[in-house]
Amino acid sequence: MRVYSTLQRTLVELPAPPGPVGIYLCGPTVYQRIHVGNARPYVIFMWLARWLRLRGYEVTFVSNITDVNDKIYAAAPGHSVELADRAADWYIEDTDRLGLGRPDAEPKATETMEDIIAMIAELVAGGHAYEAQGDVYFRVGRYGDYGQLSRQKPDQMEDQEPSSLKKDPRDFALWKATKEGEDTSWESPWGKGRPGWHIECSAMAAKLLGPSFEIHGGGLDLVFPHHENELAQSRAAGQEFAHIWMHNGLLRLTGEKMSKSLGNVATLEAVLDKDQYGWDRETLLLFFMTAHWRKPIDFSPETMMQAHTQVDAFRELFRMKIDRAAWKPPQGWNPDVEAQKFEGVLDNDFNTPDALAILHKARSAWDDEFVRERLGIFGLESLTVDEEAPPEIVELAEMRLSARAERNFPESDRLRDEIAAAGWEVRDVSAEPGYQLVKRD
RNA sequence: GGCGCGGUGGCCGAGUGGCUAGGCAGAGGCCUGCAAAGCCUCGUACAGCAGUUCGAUUCUGCUCCGCGCCUCCA
């Protein structure tokens, strides 16, 4: 198994199973509902964790929730705790709807305060950080490898968060003294305050995965400064930290990155909501499969529609009621060979579009077992179950069957329309009972 | 200005130094009372210009275009 790592700028091999493989994913800052773009890393890494387990790895998947931050203070003056709690619940609720389960741990910054403070103290003691009027800053100039992840040259960089207290404009805050209007603070050796953005991830990763682990993930927009800073502070604290850095491509809306600051946002809730975008979870999951995890992907009616059509095509395979005993692999379809290819493409940088192509080939070959066994990896096992029609629909279909037997086609067509109006499609088939009912949305 | 990613047939989207990606849409046909579903047939694409090579969409350089980061952002 190998994946592309931003740090090495190449594919990096994972140690052989069983690992262990620790995965740390940067989750959202909670002050509003997450958007579909935020859902992409969640989905990709849930899938990856599942796949690695199937391949025999011992996986520990940690994804944090940032619940102290300037944005949260700004969004709910005096009520930041309530907002963060509520928005964290939204995040869980919305991503739960994707049906992929949860990471092994979802730590919050506010629940990791001791470790955060201890780590900052260690950096100060080691001379990698300094205190200034209750703030603590990381001394970028002292860490020689600064910029190795993002390939930024320190002398070319612009200032990070300007502050007159910094000794060097490139330094960044590990701890911030409490300011007016902030309704939460924690005691520390430097007085009351709260952590900077980057240190929480270093502390939580070390706490739950140890000083050295395999994979650190997040969106491409986190490479600099967030991940650069995490790497610097953790290494400065003597930890090896993550070996592999996976950065997923960003979701785009009308050609631009979907982001809260640009305001071109479709919330995950809205995308899945019947009264809004109304896409089902399967469509969204398959949509994410269609592009490689490192590439940008366009969220548009066209691309979602194409994903939806594919979802229905897989459903169709399981409506066919294939007689497995009579089934034989057709020309050009060798399940064993294809199974190996399937493993191969996922083991090679987790290429889901290639995996999807193989599933389509299996579908064409009517190899329902092959497809059923693999759809589950992506949380799409629901496509294999065909919904039963309710009695009143069945009754209409029976009436239509009689009408057809009498060659009363006007009545037959009227009944078909009536069934369609109720959200079902009736088809004439040769197998008993002579019709097939399919749910339509 | 600095750093980085990408440009593939109508659309989405993998991949490869020479061998069919796959999907969507479209056209024709079989089947059907009409449909639906299914099946069959049909598309020789890889931004442009140089170069390396027996041969490049795939490697190198340049140009053009798009995107991301350098400030909070998955």
Short mmCIF file of C-alpha atoms (C1' of nucleotides) in Angstrom, two decimals:
data_model
loop_
_atom_site.label_atom_id
_atom_site.label_comp_id
_atom_site.label_asym_id
_atom_site.label_seq_id
_atom_site.Cartn_x
_atom_site.Cartn_y
_atom_site.Cartn_z
CA MET A 1 0.00 0.00 0.00
CA ARG A 2 1.37 3.37 -0.95
CA VAL A 3 0.04 6.89 -1.03
CA TYR A 4 1.24 10.24 -2.23
CA SER A 5 2.77 12.40 0.47
CA THR A 6 3.09 16.15 0.24
CA LEU A 7 6.20 16.11 2.39
CA GLN A 8 8.21 13.81 0.14
CA ARG A 9 6.39 14.88 -3.04
CA THR A 10 6.12 11.28 -4.12
CA LEU A 11 4.38 8.01 -3.40
CA VAL A 12 5.41 6.61 -0.04
CA GLU A 13 5.06 2.96 0.93
CA LEU A 14 3.31 2.10 4.18
CA PRO A 15 5.00 -0.50 6.38
CA ALA A 16 3.66 -4.00 5.78
CA PRO A 17 0.51 -5.05 7.63
CA PRO A 18 -0.45 -5.19 10.42
CA GLY A 19 1.11 -1.79 10.89
CA PRO A 20 0.02 -0.19 13.19
CA VAL A 21 -1.19 2.77 11.17
CA GLY A 22 -2.12 5.93 13.02
CA ILE A 23 -4.11 8.45 11.02
CA TYR A 24 -4.71 11.99 12.18
CA LEU A 25 -7.16 14.10 10.18
CA CYS A 26 -7.76 17.80 10.75
CA GLY A 27 -11.46 18.16 11.33
CA PRO A 28 -13.55 21.31 11.24
CA THR A 29 -13.65 24.40 13.37
CA VAL A 30 -17.16 24.36 14.74
CA TYR A 31 -19.13 27.57 14.53
CA GLN A 32 -21.59 26.79 11.73
CA ARG A 33 -22.78 23.80 9.75
CA ILE A 34 -20.10 22.17 7.66
CA HIS A 35 -20.32 22.34 3.88
CA VAL A 36 -19.90 19.57 1.30
CA GLY A 37 -16.27 20.52 0.84
CA ASN A 38 -15.62 19.78 4.49
CA ALA A 39 -17.25 16.41 4.01
CA ARG A 40 -14.69 15.31 1.44
CA PRO A 41 -11.75 14.63 3.79
CA TYR A 42 -14.10 12.98 6.27
CA VAL A 43 -15.32 10.60 3.55
CA ILE A 44 -11.92 9.95 2.01
CA PHE A 45 -10.28 9.11 5.31
CA MET A 46 -13.18 7.01 6.58
CA TRP A 47 -12.86 5.00 3.37
CA LEU A 48 -9.09 4.80 3.66
CA ALA A 49 -9.31 3.56 7.24
CA ARG A 50 -11.78 0.88 6.14
CA TRP A 51 -9.61 -0.17 3.25
CA LEU A 52 -6.46 -0.41 5.37
CA ARG A 53 -8.32 -2.58 7.88
CA LEU A 54 -9.49 -4.86 5.08
CA ARG A 55 -5.88 -5.13 4.02
CA GLY A 56 -4.94 -6.31 7.49
CA TYR A 57 -3.72 -3.10 9.10
CA GLU A 58 -4.32 -2.11 12.67
CA VAL A 59 -5.69 1.36 12.18
CA THR A 60 -6.28 4.09 14.69
CA PHE A 61 -8.13 6.93 13.08
CA VAL A 62 -8.27 10.22 14.95
CA SER A 63 -10.07 13.30 13.69
CA ASN A 64 -10.23 16.39 15.85
CA ILE A 65 -12.83 19.06 16.41
CA THR A 66 -11.53 22.59 16.90
CA ASP A 67 -13.74 24.22 19.49
CA VAL A 68 -11.70 27.23 20.62
CA ASN A 69 -10.85 29.79 18.01
CA ASP A 70 -11.24 33.45 17.02
CA LYS A 71 -14.05 32.61 14.60
CA ILE A 72 -16.08 31.03 17.34
CA TYR A 73 -15.63 34.00 19.67
CA ALA A 74 -16.60 36.33 16.83
CA ALA A 75 -19.64 34.31 15.81
CA ALA A 76 -21.17 34.17 19.28
CA PRO A 77 -19.90 36.91 21.60
CA GLY A 78 -20.34 35.75 25.16
CA HIS A 79 -21.74 32.39 24.10
CA SER A 80 -18.86 30.69 22.41
CA VAL A 81 -19.19 27.50 24.42
CA GLU A 82 -22.82 26.99 23.50
CA LEU A 83 -22.12 27.67 19.85
CA ALA A 84 -19.15 25.33 19.73
CA ASP A 85 -21.14 22.57 21.44
CA ARG A 86 -24.10 22.97 19.15
CA ALA A 87 -21.99 23.16 16.00
CA ALA A 88 -19.99 20.10 17.07
CA ASP A 89 -23.28 18.24 17.39
CA TRP A 90 -24.29 19.44 13.91
CA TYR A 91 -21.03 18.15 12.54
CA ILE A 92 -21.58 14.70 14.04
CA GLU A 93 -25.21 14.67 12.99
CA ASP A 94 -24.51 15.74 9.39
CA THR A 95 -21.62 13.37 8.80
CA ASP A 96 -23.55 10.53 10.46
CA ARG A 97 -26.05 10.84 7.63
CA LEU A 98 -23.35 9.60 5.28
CA GLY A 99 -23.53 6.25 7.03
CA LEU A 100 -19.79 5.62 7.23
CA GLY A 101 -19.47 5.40 11.00
CA ARG A 102 -17.16 7.47 13.18
CA PRO A 103 -13.40 7.78 13.58
CA ASP A 104 -11.91 5.95 16.57
CA ALA A 105 -11.48 9.21 18.42
CA GLU A 106 -12.74 12.74 17.90
CA PRO A 107 -10.94 14.83 20.45
CA LYS A 108 -11.77 18.44 21.15
CA ALA A 109 -9.19 21.12 21.78
CA THR A 110 -10.89 22.18 25.00
CA GLU A 111 -10.59 18.64 26.34
CA THR A 112 -6.88 18.45 25.61
CA MET A 113 -5.80 21.61 27.39
CA GLU A 114 -3.36 19.95 29.81
CA ASP A 115 -1.44 18.32 26.99
CA ILE A 116 -1.44 21.52 24.99
CA ILE A 117 -0.02 23.54 27.87
CA ALA A 118 2.56 20.86 28.65
CA MET A 119 3.74 20.85 25.09
CA ILE A 120 4.06 24.62 24.94
CA ALA A 121 6.00 24.58 28.21
CA GLU A 122 8.34 22.02 26.72
CA LEU A 123 8.93 24.20 23.66
CA VAL A 124 9.61 27.20 25.85
CA ALA A 125 12.02 25.18 27.98
CA GLY A 126 13.82 24.03 24.88
CA GLY A 127 14.23 27.56 23.61
CA HIS A 128 11.90 27.02 20.66
CA ALA A 129 9.29 29.38 22.01
CA TYR A 130 9.20 32.54 24.07
CA GLU A 131 6.68 34.32 26.22
CA ALA A 132 5.66 37.92 25.57
CA GLN A 133 3.06 39.62 27.75
CA GLY A 134 1.07 36.46 28.25
CA ASP A 135 1.38 35.30 24.65
CA VAL A 136 3.73 32.51 23.65
CA TYR A 137 5.27 32.42 20.19
CA PHE A 138 7.08 29.72 18.30
CA ARG A 139 10.52 30.82 17.20
CA VAL A 140 10.52 29.95 13.50
CA GLY A 141 14.12 31.06 12.97
CA ARG A 142 15.43 28.49 15.41
CA TYR A 143 13.87 25.58 13.55
CA GLY A 144 16.09 24.97 10.55
CA ASP A 145 13.69 22.86 8.52
CA TYR A 146 10.89 25.38 8.63
CA GLY A 147 9.15 25.40 5.24
CA GLN A 148 9.97 21.82 4.30
CA LEU A 149 6.34 20.78 3.93
CA SER A 150 5.07 23.68 1.86
CA ARG A 151 8.42 24.37 0.19
CA GLN A 152 8.22 27.96 1.21
CA LYS A 153 11.45 29.77 1.72
CA PRO A 154 11.34 31.46 5.12
CA ASP A 155 12.88 34.67 3.83
CA GLN A 156 10.24 34.95 1.10
CA MET A 157 7.31 34.52 3.43
CA GLU A 158 4.93 37.20 4.42
CA ASP A 159 4.08 37.79 8.06
CA GLN A 160 1.78 35.44 9.89
CA GLU A 161 -0.84 37.21 11.99
CA PRO A 162 0.94 40.51 12.60
CA SER A 163 1.72 41.31 16.22
CA SER A 164 4.14 43.73 17.79
CA LEU A 165 5.01 41.15 20.42
CA LYS A 166 6.72 38.85 17.96
CA LYS A 167 10.47 38.87 17.70
CA ASP A 168 10.22 37.77 14.11
CA PRO A 169 7.15 38.42 11.94
CA ARG A 170 7.18 34.78 10.83
CA ASP A 171 6.75 33.50 14.36
CA PHE A 172 3.31 32.17 15.20
CA ALA A 173 1.26 32.00 18.37
CA LEU A 174 1.21 28.90 20.52
CA TRP A 175 -0.70 30.59 23.33
CA LYS A 176 -2.73 33.76 23.32
CA ALA A 177 -3.43 35.83 26.41
CA THR A 178 -7.12 36.37 27.05
CA LYS A 179 -8.55 39.42 25.35
CA GLU A 180 -11.63 41.45 26.03
CA GLY A 181 -14.79 39.76 24.77
CA GLU A 182 -13.45 36.23 24.96
CA ASP A 183 -15.64 34.21 27.27
CA THR A 184 -13.36 31.22 27.80
CA SER A 185 -9.85 31.01 29.13
CA TRP A 186 -7.51 28.52 30.79
CA GLU A 187 -4.87 28.95 33.48
CA SER A 188 -1.33 28.50 32.26
CA PRO A 189 2.24 29.29 33.35
CA TRP A 190 1.88 32.45 31.24
CA GLY A 191 -1.40 33.54 32.74
CA LYS A 192 -4.96 33.15 31.54
CA GLY A 193 -5.30 32.46 27.89
CA ARG A 194 -6.10 29.93 25.22
CA PRO A 195 -4.18 27.97 22.65
CA GLY A 196 -3.24 29.13 19.16
CA TRP A 197 -4.69 27.21 16.30
CA HIS A 198 -1.83 24.88 15.38
CA ILE A 199 -0.68 23.55 18.72
CA GLU A 200 -3.91 21.69 19.49
CA CYS A 201 -3.35 19.29 16.61
CA SER A 202 0.22 18.56 17.60
CA ALA A 203 -0.87 17.89 21.16
CA MET A 204 -3.88 15.75 20.30
CA ALA A 205 -1.99 13.70 17.73
CA ALA A 206 0.80 12.99 20.22
CA LYS A 207 -1.67 12.18 22.97
CA LEU A 208 -3.70 9.69 20.94
CA LEU A 209 -1.24 8.37 18.38
CA GLY A 210 2.12 8.83 20.07
CA PRO A 211 5.19 10.82 19.02
CA SER A 212 5.44 9.00 15.70
CA PHE A 213 2.62 7.84 13.43
CA GLU A 214 1.99 7.16 9.76
CA ILE A 215 -0.51 9.52 8.20
CA HIS A 216 -1.60 13.07 8.72
CA GLY A 217 -4.45 14.27 6.53
CA GLY A 218 -6.40 17.36 5.69
CA GLY A 219 -7.42 19.66 2.89
CA LEU A 220 -4.86 21.10 0.52
CA ASP A 221 -5.57 24.54 1.94
CA LEU A 222 -4.08 23.48 5.27
CA VAL A 223 -0.57 22.82 3.99
CA PHE A 224 0.50 26.32 4.88
CA PRO A 225 0.56 27.60 7.51
CA HIS A 226 -1.34 25.08 9.60
CA HIS A 227 0.47 21.85 8.82
CA GLU A 228 3.81 23.54 8.35
CA ASN A 229 3.50 24.88 11.87
CA GLU A 230 2.32 21.60 13.33
CA LEU A 231 5.27 19.81 11.82
CA ALA A 232 7.71 22.44 13.05
CA GLN A 233 6.48 22.52 16.64
CA SER A 234 6.18 18.75 16.98
CA ARG A 235 9.63 18.11 15.55
CA ALA A 236 11.06 20.91 17.65
CA ALA A 237 9.56 19.11 20.64
CA GLY A 238 11.58 16.06 19.69
CA GLN A 239 8.82 14.07 18.06
CA GLU A 240 9.06 12.38 14.72
CA PHE A 241 5.39 13.15 14.09
CA ALA A 242 3.64 12.06 10.86
CA HIS A 243 5.63 10.27 8.15
CA ILE A 244 3.10 10.78 5.40
CA TRP A 245 1.09 13.92 4.70
CA MET A 246 -2.02 13.41 2.61
CA HIS A 247 -3.75 16.52 1.32
CA ASN A 248 -7.04 16.11 -0.45
CA GLY A 249 -8.04 18.28 -3.41
CA LEU A 250 -10.60 20.97 -2.81
CA LEU A 251 -14.23 20.95 -3.77
CA ARG A 252 -15.16 23.67 -6.21
CA LEU A 253 -18.38 25.49 -6.82
CA THR A 254 -18.59 27.33 -10.12
CA GLY A 255 -14.86 27.02 -10.66
CA GLU A 256 -13.82 28.35 -7.26
CA LYS A 257 -12.93 26.60 -4.07
CA MET A 258 -15.98 26.23 -1.85
CA SER A 259 -15.20 28.06 1.35
CA LYS A 260 -16.81 29.80 4.22
CA SER A 261 -14.81 32.95 3.64
CA LEU A 262 -15.87 33.19 -0.02
CA GLY A 263 -19.43 32.40 0.95
CA ASN A 264 -20.01 30.07 -1.99
CA VAL A 265 -21.19 27.31 0.24
CA ALA A 266 -23.61 24.42 0.08
CA THR A 267 -23.94 22.87 3.51
CA LEU A 268 -23.80 19.10 3.80
CA GLU A 269 -27.19 19.26 5.45
CA ALA A 270 -28.70 21.14 2.50
CA VAL A 271 -27.16 18.82 -0.06
CA LEU A 272 -28.79 15.81 1.61
CA ASP A 273 -32.04 17.58 2.43
CA LYS A 274 -35.04 16.58 0.29
CA ASP A 275 -36.35 20.14 0.26
CA GLN A 276 -33.07 21.63 -0.86
CA TYR A 277 -30.52 19.95 -3.11
CA GLY A 278 -32.08 16.61 -2.33
CA TRP A 279 -29.24 14.30 -3.31
CA ASP A 280 -29.23 10.98 -1.52
CA ARG A 281 -26.19 9.93 0.47
CA GLU A 282 -25.30 7.28 -2.09
CA THR A 283 -25.10 9.88 -4.84
CA LEU A 284 -22.81 12.09 -2.81
CA LEU A 285 -20.55 9.18 -1.89
CA LEU A 286 -20.32 7.99 -5.47
CA PHE A 287 -19.66 11.57 -6.55
CA PHE A 288 -16.63 11.60 -4.26
CA MET A 289 -15.49 8.29 -5.78
CA THR A 290 -15.46 9.70 -9.30
CA ALA A 291 -12.41 11.89 -8.73
CA HIS A 292 -9.05 10.92 -7.33
CA TRP A 293 -8.69 12.18 -3.74
CA ARG A 294 -5.87 14.56 -4.60
CA LYS A 295 -7.66 16.29 -7.45
CA PRO A 296 -10.13 19.13 -7.27
CA ILE A 297 -13.74 18.17 -7.88
CA ASP A 298 -16.58 20.33 -9.15
CA PHE A 299 -19.83 20.28 -7.25
CA SER A 300 -22.41 21.06 -9.93
CA PRO A 301 -25.85 19.83 -11.02
CA GLU A 302 -24.21 18.07 -13.97
CA THR A 303 -21.56 16.19 -12.03
CA MET A 304 -24.03 15.24 -9.30
CA MET A 305 -26.56 14.08 -11.87
CA GLN A 306 -23.94 11.89 -13.49
CA ALA A 307 -23.16 10.38 -10.11
CA HIS A 308 -26.86 9.80 -9.50
CA THR A 309 -27.24 7.98 -12.81
CA GLN A 310 -24.39 5.69 -11.85
CA VAL A 311 -25.97 4.99 -8.48
CA ASP A 312 -29.14 3.94 -10.23
CA ALA A 313 -27.19 1.75 -12.61
CA PHE A 314 -25.75 -0.19 -9.67
CA ARG A 315 -29.19 -0.46 -8.10
CA GLU A 316 -30.41 -1.90 -11.40
CA LEU A 317 -27.95 -4.75 -11.14
CA PHE A 318 -29.61 -5.86 -7.92
CA ARG A 319 -33.08 -5.53 -9.36
CA MET A 320 -32.26 -8.07 -12.02
CA LYS A 321 -32.67 -11.04 -9.69
CA ILE A 322 -29.76 -12.85 -11.19
CA ASP A 323 -29.80 -16.60 -10.89
CA ARG A 324 -26.37 -17.04 -9.39
CA ALA A 325 -26.29 -20.79 -9.96
CA ALA A 326 -26.78 -20.28 -13.67
CA TRP A 327 -24.45 -17.31 -13.96
CA LYS A 328 -21.16 -17.75 -15.75
CA PRO A 329 -18.46 -15.14 -16.26
CA PRO A 330 -18.93 -13.74 -19.76
CA GLN A 331 -16.16 -13.21 -22.29
CA GLY A 332 -13.61 -10.72 -21.04
CA TRP A 333 -14.59 -10.92 -17.40
CA ASN A 334 -12.37 -12.89 -15.04
CA PRO A 335 -13.41 -12.24 -11.43
CA ASP A 336 -10.09 -13.35 -9.96
CA VAL A 337 -8.06 -11.15 -12.25
CA GLU A 338 -10.36 -8.20 -11.69
CA ALA A 339 -10.31 -8.69 -7.94
CA GLN A 340 -6.55 -8.36 -8.02
CA LYS A 341 -6.77 -5.28 -10.17
CA PHE A 342 -9.27 -3.81 -7.76
CA GLU A 343 -6.92 -4.31 -4.84
CA GLY A 344 -4.08 -3.00 -6.93
CA VAL A 345 -5.68 0.31 -7.83
CA LEU A 346 -6.73 1.01 -4.25
CA ASP A 347 -3.31 0.01 -2.93
CA ASN A 348 -1.76 2.39 -5.42
CA ASP A 349 -2.59 5.79 -3.96
CA PHE A 350 -6.19 4.83 -3.26
CA ASN A 351 -7.43 5.33 -6.79
CA THR A 352 -11.21 5.28 -6.37
CA PRO A 353 -12.07 6.29 -9.98
CA ASP A 354 -10.17 3.24 -11.18
CA ALA A 355 -11.90 1.08 -8.59
CA LEU A 356 -15.23 2.45 -9.73
CA ALA A 357 -14.42 1.59 -13.34
CA ILE A 358 -13.81 -2.03 -12.31
CA LEU A 359 -17.12 -2.10 -10.47
CA HIS A 360 -18.81 -0.89 -13.63
CA LYS A 361 -17.18 -3.67 -15.60
CA ALA A 362 -18.44 -6.16 -13.01
CA ARG A 363 -21.87 -4.64 -13.37
CA SER A 364 -21.80 -5.13 -17.12
CA ALA A 365 -20.81 -8.72 -16.54
CA TRP A 366 -23.75 -9.07 -14.14
CA ASP A 367 -21.35 -10.25 -11.46
CA ASP A 368 -23.55 -9.17 -8.58
CA GLU A 369 -21.44 -10.95 -5.97
CA PHE A 370 -18.30 -9.12 -7.04
CA VAL A 371 -20.04 -5.79 -6.82
CA ARG A 372 -21.86 -6.52 -3.57
CA GLU A 373 -18.66 -7.48 -1.79
CA ARG A 374 -16.96 -4.23 -2.73
CA LEU A 375 -19.65 -1.60 -2.59
CA GLY A 376 -19.61 -1.95 1.17
CA ILE A 377 -16.11 -0.52 1.43
CA PHE A 378 -17.53 2.80 0.32
CA GLY A 379 -20.66 2.66 2.41
CA LEU A 380 -22.80 1.80 -0.59
CA GLU A 381 -24.14 -1.58 0.50
CA SER A 382 -27.62 -0.06 0.45
CA LEU A 383 -27.53 -0.17 -3.34
CA THR A 384 -27.79 -3.93 -3.20
CA VAL A 385 -31.19 -4.01 -1.53
CA ASP A 386 -34.28 -3.62 -3.62
CA GLU A 387 -37.15 -1.92 -1.83
CA GLU A 388 -40.45 -3.83 -1.64
CA ALA A 389 -43.50 -2.05 -2.98
CA PRO A 390 -46.33 -1.37 -0.51
CA PRO A 391 -49.57 -3.41 -0.88
CA GLU A 392 -51.58 -0.61 -2.49
CA ILE A 393 -49.01 -0.28 -5.26
CA VAL A 394 -48.90 -4.03 -5.73
CA GLU A 395 -52.67 -3.99 -6.04
CA LEU A 396 -52.51 -1.41 -8.83
CA ALA A 397 -49.89 -3.48 -10.59
CA GLU A 398 -52.13 -6.55 -10.33
CA MET A 399 -55.03 -4.58 -11.79
CA ARG A 400 -52.80 -3.46 -14.60
CA LEU A 401 -51.74 -7.02 -15.24
CA SER A 402 -55.40 -8.02 -15.66
CA ALA A 403 -56.07 -5.08 -17.95
CA ARG A 404 -53.17 -6.10 -20.11
CA ALA A 405 -54.35 -9.68 -20.24
CA GLU A 406 -57.61 -8.34 -21.64
CA ARG A 407 -55.60 -6.14 -23.98
CA ASN A 408 -57.28 -3.14 -22.43
CA PHE A 409 -54.31 -0.88 -23.06
CA PRO A 410 -55.90 2.48 -22.26
CA GLU A 411 -56.74 1.20 -18.79
CA SER A 412 -53.32 -0.39 -18.50
CA ASP A 413 -51.60 2.89 -19.34
CA ARG A 414 -53.83 4.79 -16.94
CA LEU A 415 -52.80 2.46 -14.13
CA ARG A 416 -49.17 2.87 -15.05
CA ASP A 417 -49.57 6.62 -14.70
CA GLU A 418 -51.28 6.18 -11.37
CA ILE A 419 -48.45 4.00 -10.12
CA ALA A 420 -45.93 6.54 -11.39
CA ALA A 421 -47.75 9.32 -9.56
CA ALA A 422 -47.26 7.33 -6.35
CA GLY A 423 -43.52 7.24 -6.96
CA TRP A 424 -43.16 3.80 -8.49
CA GLU A 425 -42.30 2.54 -11.92
CA VAL A 426 -43.95 -0.58 -13.25
CA ARG A 427 -42.24 -2.74 -15.82
CA ASP A 428 -43.49 -5.71 -17.77
CA VAL A 429 -41.24 -8.70 -17.30
CA SER A 430 -41.49 -12.33 -18.29
CA ALA A 431 -40.68 -13.65 -14.83
CA GLU A 432 -43.41 -14.13 -12.23
CA PRO A 433 -45.56 -12.29 -11.37
CA GLY A 434 -45.24 -10.61 -14.75
CA TYR A 435 -44.35 -7.15 -13.53
CA GLN A 436 -41.62 -5.45 -11.57
CA LEU A 437 -41.98 -2.43 -9.30
CA VAL A 438 -39.16 0.04 -8.88
CA LYS A 439 -39.07 2.95 -6.46
CA ARG A 440 -38.49 6.32 -8.06
CA ASP A 441 -37.59 9.53 -6.28
"C1'" G B 1 6.22 38.82 -6.29
"C1'" G B 2 7.20 33.61 -3.99
"C1'" C B 3 5.65 28.32 -3.63
"C1'" G B 4 2.73 24.35 -5.70
"C1'" C B 5 -1.01 21.60 -8.74
"C1'" G B 6 -3.41 20.85 -13.28
"C1'" G B 7 -4.94 21.30 -18.74
"C1'" U B 8 -7.52 14.13 -21.87
"C1'" G B 9 -13.11 13.02 -26.98
"C1'" G B 10 -20.16 16.94 -26.10
"C1'" C B 11 -19.64 16.36 -20.35
"C1'" C B 12 -17.26 13.80 -15.93
"C1'" G B 13 -12.76 11.29 -15.34
"C1'" A B 14 -8.40 7.31 -14.79
"C1'" G B 15 -4.04 5.92 -17.07
"C1'" U B 16 0.23 4.63 -20.06
"C1'" G B 17 6.80 5.62 -23.79
"C1'" G B 18 4.17 1.57 -28.76
"C1'" C B 19 -1.40 -2.79 -26.60
"C1'" U B 20 -9.96 -1.15 -25.50
"C1'" A B 21 -9.90 2.83 -19.29
"C1'" G B 22 -14.72 3.54 -17.16
"C1'" G B 23 -19.12 6.51 -16.60
"C1'" C B 24 -22.76 10.25 -18.43
"C1'" A B 25 -25.01 12.26 -22.68
"C1'" G B 26 -26.06 11.25 -28.03
"C1'" A B 27 -27.24 8.13 -32.75
"C1'" G B 28 -29.03 3.46 -34.87
"C1'" G B 29 -30.90 -1.44 -33.91
"C1'" C B 30 -33.04 -5.90 -31.04
"C1'" C B 31 -36.89 -6.71 -27.45
"C1'" U B 32 -42.10 -4.42 -26.04
"C1'" G B 33 -49.25 -3.35 -27.36
"C1'" C B 34 -46.62 1.24 -26.04
"C1'" A B 35 -42.95 1.76 -22.40
"C1'" A B 36 -39.13 0.72 -18.83
"C1'" A B 37 -34.98 -2.32 -18.02
"C1'" G B 38 -31.50 -5.11 -20.61
"C1'" C B 39 -28.55 -6.30 -24.90
"C1'" C B 40 -25.79 -5.08 -29.71
"C1'" U B 41 -23.38 -1.34 -32.85
"C1'" C B 42 -21.21 3.71 -33.39
"C1'" G B 43 -16.69 8.27 -30.90
"C1'" U B 44 -8.96 6.78 -32.93
"C1'" A B 45 -9.24 12.48 -27.35
"C1'" C B 46 -4.92 13.70 -24.82
"C1'" A B 47 -3.75 22.88 -24.58
"C1'" G B 48 0.24 24.99 -28.07
"C1'" C B 49 5.43 25.07 -29.75
"C1'" A B 50 10.16 22.94 -29.69
"C1'" G B 51 13.36 18.82 -28.08
"C1'" U B 52 14.84 13.55 -26.48
"C1'" U B 53 13.36 8.75 -28.91
"C1'" C B 54 12.72 3.88 -33.87
"C1'" G B 55 8.14 5.77 -31.64
"C1'" A B 56 5.23 10.70 -26.90
"C1'" U B 57 -0.93 11.99 -24.76
"C1'" U B 58 2.83 9.72 -21.46
"C1'" C B 59 9.94 12.28 -20.63
"C1'" U B 60 12.49 17.59 -20.98
"C1'" G B 61 12.12 22.94 -21.92
"C1'" C B 62 9.27 27.12 -23.16
"C1'" U B 63 4.41 29.53 -24.05
"C1'" C B 64 -0.77 30.12 -23.11
"C1'" C B 65 -4.88 29.03 -19.83
"C1'" G B 66 -7.17 27.39 -15.11
"C1'" C B 67 -6.76 26.42 -9.86
"C1'" G B 68 -4.68 26.39 -4.78
"C1'" C B 69 -1.45 28.42 -0.89
"C1'" C B 70 1.53 32.64 0.90
"C1'" U B 71 -4.42 35.94 6.04
"C1'" C B 72 -9.23 32.33 8.99
"C1'" C B 73 -10.52 28.04 5.75
"C1'" A B 74 -11.20 20.51 4.75
#
